[in-house]
Every structure is written in C-alpha cells, then in structure tokens.
Coordinates of C-alpha atoms and ligand atoms in Angstrom, one line a residue:
X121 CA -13.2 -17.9 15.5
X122 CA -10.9 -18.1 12.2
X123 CA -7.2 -18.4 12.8
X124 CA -5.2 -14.9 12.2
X125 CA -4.1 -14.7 8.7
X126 CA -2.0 -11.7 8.9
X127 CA 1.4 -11.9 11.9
X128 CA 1.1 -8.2 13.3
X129 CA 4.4 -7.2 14.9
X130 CA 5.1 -4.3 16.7
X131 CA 8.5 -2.8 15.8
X132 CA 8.9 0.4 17.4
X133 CA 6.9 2.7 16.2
X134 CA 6.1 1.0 13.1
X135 CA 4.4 -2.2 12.1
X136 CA 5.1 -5.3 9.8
X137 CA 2.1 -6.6 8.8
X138 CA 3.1 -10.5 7.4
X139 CA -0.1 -11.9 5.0
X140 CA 0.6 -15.1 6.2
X141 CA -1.2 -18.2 4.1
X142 CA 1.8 -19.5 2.2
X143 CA 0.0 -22.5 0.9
X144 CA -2.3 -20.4 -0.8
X145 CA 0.8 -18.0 -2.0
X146 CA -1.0 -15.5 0.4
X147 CA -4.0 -14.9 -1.2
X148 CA -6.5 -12.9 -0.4
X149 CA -9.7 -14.2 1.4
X150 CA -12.6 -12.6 3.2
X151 CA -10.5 -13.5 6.6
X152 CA -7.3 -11.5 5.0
X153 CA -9.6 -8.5 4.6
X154 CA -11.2 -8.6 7.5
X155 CA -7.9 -8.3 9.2
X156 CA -6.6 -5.3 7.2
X157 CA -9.7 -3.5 7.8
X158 CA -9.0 -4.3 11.8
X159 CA -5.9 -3.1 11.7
X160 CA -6.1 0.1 9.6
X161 CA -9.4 1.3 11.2
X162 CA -8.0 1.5 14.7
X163 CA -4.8 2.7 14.4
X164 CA -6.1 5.6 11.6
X165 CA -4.8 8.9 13.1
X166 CA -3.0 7.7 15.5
X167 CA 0.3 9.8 15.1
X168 CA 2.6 7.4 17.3
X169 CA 1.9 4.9 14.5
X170 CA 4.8 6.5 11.8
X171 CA 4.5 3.9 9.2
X172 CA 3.5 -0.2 8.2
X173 CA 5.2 -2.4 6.0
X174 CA 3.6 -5.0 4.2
X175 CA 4.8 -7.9 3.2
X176 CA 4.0 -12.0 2.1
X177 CA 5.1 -15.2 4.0
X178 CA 7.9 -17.2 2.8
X179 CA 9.7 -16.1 -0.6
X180 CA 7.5 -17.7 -3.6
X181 CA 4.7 -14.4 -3.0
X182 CA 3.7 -11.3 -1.7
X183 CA 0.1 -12.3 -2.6
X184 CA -0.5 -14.3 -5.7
X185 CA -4.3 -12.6 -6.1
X186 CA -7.6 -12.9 -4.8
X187 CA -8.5 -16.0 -3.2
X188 CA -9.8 -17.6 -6.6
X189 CA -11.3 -20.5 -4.5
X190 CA -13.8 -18.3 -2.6
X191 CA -15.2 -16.8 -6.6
X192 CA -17.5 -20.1 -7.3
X193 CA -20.7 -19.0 -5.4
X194 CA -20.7 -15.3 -6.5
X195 CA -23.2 -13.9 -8.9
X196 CA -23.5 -10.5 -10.2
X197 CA -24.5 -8.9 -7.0
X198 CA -22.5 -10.6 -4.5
X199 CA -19.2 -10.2 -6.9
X200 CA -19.7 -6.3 -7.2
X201 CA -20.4 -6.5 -3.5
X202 CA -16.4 -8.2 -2.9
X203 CA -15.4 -5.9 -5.7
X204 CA -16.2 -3.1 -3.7
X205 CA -15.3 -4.4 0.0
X206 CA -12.2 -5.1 -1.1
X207 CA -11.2 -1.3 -2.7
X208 CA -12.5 0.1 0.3
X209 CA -10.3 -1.9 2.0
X210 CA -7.9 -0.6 -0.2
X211 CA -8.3 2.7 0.1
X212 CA -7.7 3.0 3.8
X213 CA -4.9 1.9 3.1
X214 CA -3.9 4.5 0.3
X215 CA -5.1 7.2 2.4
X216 CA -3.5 5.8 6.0
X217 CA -2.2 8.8 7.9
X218 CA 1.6 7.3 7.6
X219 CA 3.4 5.5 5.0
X220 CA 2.3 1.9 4.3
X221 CA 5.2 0.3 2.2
X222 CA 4.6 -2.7 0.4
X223 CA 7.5 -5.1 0.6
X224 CA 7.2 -7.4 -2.6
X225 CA 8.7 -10.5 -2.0
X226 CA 7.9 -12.5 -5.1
X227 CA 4.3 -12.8 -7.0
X228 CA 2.2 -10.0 -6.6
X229 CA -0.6 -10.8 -9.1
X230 CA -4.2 -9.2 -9.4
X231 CA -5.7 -8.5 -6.3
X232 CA -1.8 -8.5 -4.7
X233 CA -0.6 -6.3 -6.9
X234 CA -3.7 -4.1 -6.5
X235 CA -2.9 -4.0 -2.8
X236 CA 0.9 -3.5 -3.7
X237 CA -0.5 -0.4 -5.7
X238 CA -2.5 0.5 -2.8
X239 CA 0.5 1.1 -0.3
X240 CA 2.3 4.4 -1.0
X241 CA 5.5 3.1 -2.1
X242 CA 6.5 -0.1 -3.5
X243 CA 10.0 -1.8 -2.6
X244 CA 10.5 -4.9 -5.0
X245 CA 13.5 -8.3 -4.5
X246 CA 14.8 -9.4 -7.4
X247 CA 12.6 -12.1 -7.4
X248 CA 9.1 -10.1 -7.6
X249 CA 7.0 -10.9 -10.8
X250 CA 4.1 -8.8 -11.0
X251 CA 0.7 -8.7 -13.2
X252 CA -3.0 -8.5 -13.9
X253 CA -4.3 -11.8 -15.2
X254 CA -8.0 -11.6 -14.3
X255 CA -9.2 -11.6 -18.4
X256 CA -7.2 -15.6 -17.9
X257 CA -9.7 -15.8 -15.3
X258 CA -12.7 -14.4 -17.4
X259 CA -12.9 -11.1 -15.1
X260 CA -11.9 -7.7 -14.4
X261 CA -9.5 -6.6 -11.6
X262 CA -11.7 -5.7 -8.5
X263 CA -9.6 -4.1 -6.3
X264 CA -8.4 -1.0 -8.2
X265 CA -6.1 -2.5 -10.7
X266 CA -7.7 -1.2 -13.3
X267 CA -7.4 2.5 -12.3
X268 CA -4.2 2.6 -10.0
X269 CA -2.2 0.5 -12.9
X270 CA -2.3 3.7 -15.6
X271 CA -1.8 6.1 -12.6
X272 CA 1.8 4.3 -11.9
X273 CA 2.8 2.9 -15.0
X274 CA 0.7 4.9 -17.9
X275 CA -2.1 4.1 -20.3
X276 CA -0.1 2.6 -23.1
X277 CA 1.6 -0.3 -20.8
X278 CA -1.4 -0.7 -18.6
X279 CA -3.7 -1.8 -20.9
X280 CA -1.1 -4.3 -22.6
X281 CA -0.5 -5.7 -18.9
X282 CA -4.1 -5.8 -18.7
X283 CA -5.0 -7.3 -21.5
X284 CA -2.3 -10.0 -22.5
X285 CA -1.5 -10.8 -18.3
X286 CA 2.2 -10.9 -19.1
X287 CA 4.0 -10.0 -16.0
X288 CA 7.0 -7.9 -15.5
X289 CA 9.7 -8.4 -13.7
X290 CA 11.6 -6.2 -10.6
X291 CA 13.5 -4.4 -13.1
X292 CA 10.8 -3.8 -16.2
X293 CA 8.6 -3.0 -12.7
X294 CA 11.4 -0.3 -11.6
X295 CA 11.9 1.0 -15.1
X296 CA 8.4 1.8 -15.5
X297 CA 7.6 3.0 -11.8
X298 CA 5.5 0.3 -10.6
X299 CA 8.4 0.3 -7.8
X300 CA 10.6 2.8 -6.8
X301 CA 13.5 0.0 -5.2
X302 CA 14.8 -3.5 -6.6
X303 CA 16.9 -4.7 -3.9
X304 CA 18.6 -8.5 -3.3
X305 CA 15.4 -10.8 -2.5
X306 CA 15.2 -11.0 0.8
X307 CA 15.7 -7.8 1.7
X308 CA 12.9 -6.0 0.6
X309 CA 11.7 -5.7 4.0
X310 CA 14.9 -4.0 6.0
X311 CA 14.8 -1.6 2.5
X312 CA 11.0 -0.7 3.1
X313 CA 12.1 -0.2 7.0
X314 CA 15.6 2.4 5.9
X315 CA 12.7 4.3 4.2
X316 CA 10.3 4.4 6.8
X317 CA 13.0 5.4 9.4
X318 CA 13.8 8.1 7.6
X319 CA 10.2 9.5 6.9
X320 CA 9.7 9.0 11.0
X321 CA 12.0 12.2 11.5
X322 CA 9.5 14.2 9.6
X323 CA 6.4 16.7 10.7
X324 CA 4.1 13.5 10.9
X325 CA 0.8 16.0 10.5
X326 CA 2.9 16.9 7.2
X327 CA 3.6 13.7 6.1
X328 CA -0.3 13.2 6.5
X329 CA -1.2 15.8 4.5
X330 CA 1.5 15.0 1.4
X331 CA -0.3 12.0 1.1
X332 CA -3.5 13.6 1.1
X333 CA -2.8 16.2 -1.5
X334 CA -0.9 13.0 -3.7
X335 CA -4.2 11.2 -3.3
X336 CA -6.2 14.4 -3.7
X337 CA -4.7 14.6 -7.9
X338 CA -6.5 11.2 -8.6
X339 CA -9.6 12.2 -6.9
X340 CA -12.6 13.5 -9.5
X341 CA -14.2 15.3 -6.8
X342 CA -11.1 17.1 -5.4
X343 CA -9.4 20.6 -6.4
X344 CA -5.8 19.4 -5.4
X345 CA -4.3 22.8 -6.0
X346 CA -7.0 24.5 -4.0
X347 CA -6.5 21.5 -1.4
X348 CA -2.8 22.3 -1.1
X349 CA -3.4 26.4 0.0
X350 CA -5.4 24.8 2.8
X351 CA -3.2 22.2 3.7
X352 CA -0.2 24.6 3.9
X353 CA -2.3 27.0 5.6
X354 CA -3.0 23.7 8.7
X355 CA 0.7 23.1 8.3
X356 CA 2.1 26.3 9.0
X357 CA -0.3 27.0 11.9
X358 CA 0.9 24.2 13.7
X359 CA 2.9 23.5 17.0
X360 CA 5.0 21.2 14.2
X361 CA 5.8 24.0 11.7
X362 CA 6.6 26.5 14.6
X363 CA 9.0 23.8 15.9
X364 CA 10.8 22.9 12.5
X365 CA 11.2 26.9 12.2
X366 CA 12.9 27.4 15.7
X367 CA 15.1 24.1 15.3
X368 CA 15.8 25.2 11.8
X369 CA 17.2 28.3 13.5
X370 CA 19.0 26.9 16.6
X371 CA 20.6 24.1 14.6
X372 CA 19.3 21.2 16.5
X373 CA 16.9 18.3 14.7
X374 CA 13.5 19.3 15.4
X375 CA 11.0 17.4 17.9
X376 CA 7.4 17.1 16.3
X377 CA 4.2 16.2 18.8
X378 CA 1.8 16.2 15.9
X379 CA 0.3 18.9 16.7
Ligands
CAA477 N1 -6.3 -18.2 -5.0 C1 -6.3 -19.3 -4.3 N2 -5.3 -20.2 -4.3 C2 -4.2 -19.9 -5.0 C3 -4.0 -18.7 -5.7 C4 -5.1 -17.8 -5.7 N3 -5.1 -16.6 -6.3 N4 -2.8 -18.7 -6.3 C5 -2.2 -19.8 -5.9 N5 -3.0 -20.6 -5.2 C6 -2.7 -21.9 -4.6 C7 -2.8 -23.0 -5.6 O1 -4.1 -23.4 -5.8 C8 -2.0 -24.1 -5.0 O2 -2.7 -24.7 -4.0 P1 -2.7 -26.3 -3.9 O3 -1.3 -26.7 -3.6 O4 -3.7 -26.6 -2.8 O5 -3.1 -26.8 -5.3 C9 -0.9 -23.3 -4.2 O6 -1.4 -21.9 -4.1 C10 0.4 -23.2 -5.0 O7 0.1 -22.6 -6.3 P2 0.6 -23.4 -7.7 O8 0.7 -24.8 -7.5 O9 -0.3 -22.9 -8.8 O10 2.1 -22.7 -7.8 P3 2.9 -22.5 -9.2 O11 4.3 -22.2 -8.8 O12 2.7 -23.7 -10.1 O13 2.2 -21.2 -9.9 C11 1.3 -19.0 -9.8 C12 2.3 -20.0 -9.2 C13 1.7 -18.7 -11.3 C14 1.3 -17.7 -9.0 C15 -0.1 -19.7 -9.9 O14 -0.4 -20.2 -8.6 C16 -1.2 -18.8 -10.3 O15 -1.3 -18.5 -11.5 N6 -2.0 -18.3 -9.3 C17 -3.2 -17.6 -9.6 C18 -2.9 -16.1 -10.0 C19 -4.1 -15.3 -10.3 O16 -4.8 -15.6 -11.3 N7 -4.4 -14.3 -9.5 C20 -5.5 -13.4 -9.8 C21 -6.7 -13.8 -8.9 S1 -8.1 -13.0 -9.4 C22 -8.0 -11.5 -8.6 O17 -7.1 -11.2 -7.9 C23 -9.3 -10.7 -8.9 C24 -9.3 -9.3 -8.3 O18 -8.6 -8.4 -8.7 C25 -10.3 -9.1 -7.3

C-alpha cells in the first residue's frame, strides 16, 4: 500500500486536510488524488461535517502543480484521461456540501492553483505566489485552470497569466479576487478556520444550497435563477428555516439539525 500523502485531522467539526509531500513542494500525484477523492466521497452530505481547510506542508508551497514527474509516459489518451480525473476530482470539491477553504501557504502553481480555485474561498500569506505555467511546460492547464481562472480574476488578466506564466503575488492575487484574505504567512490556516467558524453557526442545508446556486451561474446546462425559486422553496420548507424564524423571534441564536 502507498504511504498517505495527505495528514487528515479532525478538528471539531471541521477538517484540515495537510498535502503532505514537501520534497516534491506538494505536488500533485495519482496517490494525492486518490486521497482527495477518499475523503470527499465519504464525508459528501454528511451535515456534521461544517467545513475543510486545505492546506500544503511546510512554508515554501501549497502545491507547486501537477506532479510533472509522473507526465513522461502519457500520450494523447492517457493525458486527457488525468486531465479529466483530476477535474472531477475537482469538482467534488467545488460542489462539497460545506465550505472547503484553501489555505495558501506559498506556491500554488498550475494544477495547485487549480485546486486553490477549486475550494470556495481562498485565504492567501504574504508569502503565496500564484500562476499557470503549463505553456513553459508545452501544455494546457488540466485541472480547470483554464475556465475557473476568467471566472475569478476576468478574461483580460487570465489570458495574460495564462499565456506569459508570470505569477502574482498575495496582494496582485487579492486585488484582483483570486483571494479574498492576505494575512501574515503562517497564519493562513487559523484565518481559513475564523471563517469557517463563523459559517458553522449557519442553516448548514442553506449553506449547501448557496454553493449550489454560486456553482449553478457557471454551469451551461443550469437555469440558476430558476434553480434559486426551488432552492428557496427547500429552504423555507425546512425544520432549519422554521427554527431561524422562531429564534429570530424569541431572541436566542438558532439551533439548526439540517433538516
Ligand atoms: N512536480 C514534481 N516535482 C516538483 C514539482 C512538480 N510540479 N515542483 C517542484 N518539484 C520538485 C523539484 O523537482 C525538486 O525536487 P528535487 O529536489 O528532487 O530536484 C523539489 O520539488 C524542489 O523544487 P526546486 O528545486 O525546483 O525548487 P525552487 O525553489 O528552485 O523552485 C518552483 C520552486 C519555482 C516552484 C519550481 O520547483 C517549479 O517551477 N516547479 C514546477 C512548477 C510547475 O511547472 N507547475 C505546473 C505543473 S503542470 C500542471 O500542473 C498541469 C496541470 O494543470 C494538470
């Protein structure tokens, strides 16, 4: 059996997920994925779970890419076939039923800033560099980048990032919305936590849904205005909603059961 790439650790009710190959700046191998797809197929929908962080090991990288030593074998088909493991790896996490936060600690380059784009908010330390340099490589990003770059930062920059690999730094990154924190390095991870205490508090079937309808606007095949009457129509039919009424009311904090 391969040794665990990713340190798992339970912290309350959330999770700290720790990509843990430092001498490969964390990147991303089939073992790495294998491991995220573990972990965010069984604990999918399972409300007590309120939110993961993810982060890198040590304080040089979050991930510094795709695992570039594991590309020298693949041809056309078995390329496309990784290309397309790895975003549908990618997308459970974008559409996890609780906020996954990616802590960026460092470089967070191609296939880890894909997975940094993945998460549904990014908290960056000062020390984060991110960027797409696949073309360096001769490729194309594979995991998304291409596509979840101009929905966070815009056509015009995304192509230039794409195209020259120049990275940004935490503060270009926060100035153009690639991250919504820059905090001291180092603390990027007790940052992503303050946020996901505070979501924890909230109607977790709620929270759910918000991230279905954000994920629902980039979707081809989804109305998302017609998806949000539904959703609000779930919402306010629920234990939850008639629980945040009567606290509302009785001027207590609300208990949710997600249900
Ligand atoms: N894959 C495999 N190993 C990697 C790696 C990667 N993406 N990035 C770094 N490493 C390894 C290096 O080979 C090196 O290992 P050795 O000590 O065994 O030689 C170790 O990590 C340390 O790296 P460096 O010595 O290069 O460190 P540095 O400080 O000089 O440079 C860096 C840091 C600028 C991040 C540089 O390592 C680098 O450019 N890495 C590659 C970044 C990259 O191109 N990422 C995109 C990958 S392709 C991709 O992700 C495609 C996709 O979308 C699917």
């Amino acid at each position: 059996m391969s040794e665990k790439v990713i340190n798992i650790e339970k912290k309350d009710s959330f999770f700290l997920l720790t990509i843990n190959r430092p001498h490969a700046l964390n990147a991303l191998n089939s073992d790495v994925f294998n491991e995220l797809e573990a972990f965010f197929s069984t604990f999918h929908g399972d409300y007590s779970v309120k939110g993961v962080v993810i982060t890198g090991q040590g304080q040089k990288a979050f991930i510094a890419g795709a695992d570039i030593k594991e590309f020298a074998s693949l041809d056309a088909v078995t390329g496309s076939a990784l290309s397309k493991r790895g975003q549908d790896v990618f997308f459970m996490i974008e559409r996890f039923h609780a906020p996954v936060i990616a802590a960026v600690n460092g470089f967070a380059l191609g296939g880890g800033c894909e997975l940094a784009m993945s998460c549904h908010i990014r908290v960056a330390g000062t020390n984060a560099r991110f960027g797409q340099p696949e073309v360096n490589l001769g490729l194309v990003p594979g995991y998304g980048g291409s596509q979840r770059l101009i929905q966070l930062i815009g056509k015009g920059k995304a192509i230039e990032m794409l195209l020259t690999t120049d990275m940004i730094d935490a503060n270009e990154s926060l100035r153009l919305g690639l991250v919504t924190h820059v905090v001291d390095s180092g603390q990027e991870v007790e940052k992503a936590f303050d946020i996901l205490n505070k979501i924890a508090a909230k109607g977790p079937l709620a929270v759910h849904q918000c991230i279905q309808l954000v994920n629902a606007y980039f979707d081809k095949e989804s109305n998302g205005f017609e998806k949000e009457y539904k959703n609000f129509g779930l919402t306010i039919g629920s234990e939850d909603a008639k629980e945040g009424a009567l606290a509302f009311v009785e001027k207590r904090k609300p208990v949710f059961k997600a249900k």
